[in-house]
XYZ file of C-alpha atoms in Angstrom:
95
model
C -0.161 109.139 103.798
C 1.558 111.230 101.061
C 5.819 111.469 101.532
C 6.926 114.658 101.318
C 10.377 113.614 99.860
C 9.393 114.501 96.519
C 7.872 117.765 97.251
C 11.459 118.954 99.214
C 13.842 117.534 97.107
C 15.989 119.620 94.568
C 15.844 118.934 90.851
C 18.428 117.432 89.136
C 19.011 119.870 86.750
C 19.459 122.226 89.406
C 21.575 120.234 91.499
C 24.097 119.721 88.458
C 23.893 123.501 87.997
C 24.674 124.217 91.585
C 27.438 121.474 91.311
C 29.069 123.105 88.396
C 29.331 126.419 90.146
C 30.858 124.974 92.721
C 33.520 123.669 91.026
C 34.024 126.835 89.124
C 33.993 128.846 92.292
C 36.849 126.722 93.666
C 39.166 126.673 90.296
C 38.766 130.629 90.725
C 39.333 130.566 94.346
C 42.460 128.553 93.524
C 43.327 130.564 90.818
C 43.523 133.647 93.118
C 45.301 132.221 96.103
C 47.518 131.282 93.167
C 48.191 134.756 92.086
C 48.680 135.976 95.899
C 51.398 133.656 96.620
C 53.118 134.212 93.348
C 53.149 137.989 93.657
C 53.918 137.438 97.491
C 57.374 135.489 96.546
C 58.146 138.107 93.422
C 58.350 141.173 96.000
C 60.129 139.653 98.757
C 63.359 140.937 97.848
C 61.746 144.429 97.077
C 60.118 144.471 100.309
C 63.387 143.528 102.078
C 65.812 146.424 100.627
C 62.248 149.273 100.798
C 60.905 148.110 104.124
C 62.967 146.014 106.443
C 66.408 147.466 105.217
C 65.301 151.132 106.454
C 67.851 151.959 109.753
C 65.592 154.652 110.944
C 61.999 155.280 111.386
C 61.272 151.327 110.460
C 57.751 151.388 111.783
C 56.559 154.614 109.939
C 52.562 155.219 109.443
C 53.614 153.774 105.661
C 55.122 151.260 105.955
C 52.818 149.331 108.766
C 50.134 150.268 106.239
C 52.281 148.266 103.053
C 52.778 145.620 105.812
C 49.258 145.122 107.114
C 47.938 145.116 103.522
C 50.440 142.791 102.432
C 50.156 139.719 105.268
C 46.498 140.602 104.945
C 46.428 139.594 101.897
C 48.488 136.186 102.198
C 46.305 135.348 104.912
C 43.368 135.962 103.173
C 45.196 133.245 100.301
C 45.699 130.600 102.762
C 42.353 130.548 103.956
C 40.816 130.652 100.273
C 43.233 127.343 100.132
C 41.483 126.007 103.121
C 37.869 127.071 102.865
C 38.051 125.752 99.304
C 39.533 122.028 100.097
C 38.098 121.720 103.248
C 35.321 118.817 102.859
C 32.230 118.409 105.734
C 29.662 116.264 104.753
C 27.199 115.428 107.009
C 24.973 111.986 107.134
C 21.910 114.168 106.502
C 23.369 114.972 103.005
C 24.880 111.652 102.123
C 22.176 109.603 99.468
C-alpha cells in the first residue's frame, strides 16, 4: 500500500514562494488602505465647505456621485484592513 501524501503535497520551494507573496500582498494591501484613510482625513474639510456647506440643491446628481465614490472607497479600505488580518486556519491545514 503506497501513501499518497507525497504525491499531493506541495513543494517546499513553492510553498515559501507562495508564502512570500502573501506577505507582500498584505504589506500592499496595507499600504493602500493606508493611502485611503490618509487622503480620506486630508479632504474632510474640503468636502465640508464644497459638499455639505451647499444651502440649496445639497443632493445634486454631483455631488451623490463625489459622495458614493468617496465612502465607497473608505469602505473598500476597511475591508482591505480586515480581509488582510483576518486569520482562519483550519485543522486540515495545521502540520
Amino acid at each position: 500500500m503506497a501513501s499518497n501524501v507525497n504525491e499531493t503535497a506541495i513543494p517546499k520551494e513553492e510553498l515559501a514562494a507562495m508564502l512570500q507573496l502573501s506577505y507582500v500582498y498584505s504589506y500592499c494591501a496595507v499600504a493602500i488602505a493606508a493611502l485611503i484613510f490618509f487622503d480620506y482625513a486630508a479632504t474632510v474639510p474640503q468636502e465640508a465647505i464644497l459638499v455639505w456647506s451647499k444651502p440649496t440643491n445639497k443632493f445634486s446628481f454631483p455631488s451623490i456621485l463625489f459622495l458614493l465614490n468617496r465612502y465607497l472607497l473608505l469602505v473598500m479600505g476597511i475591508s482591505l484592513i480586515l480581509i488582510t488580518f483576518w486569520w482562519d486556519t483550519s485543522l486540515e491545514y495545521v502540520v
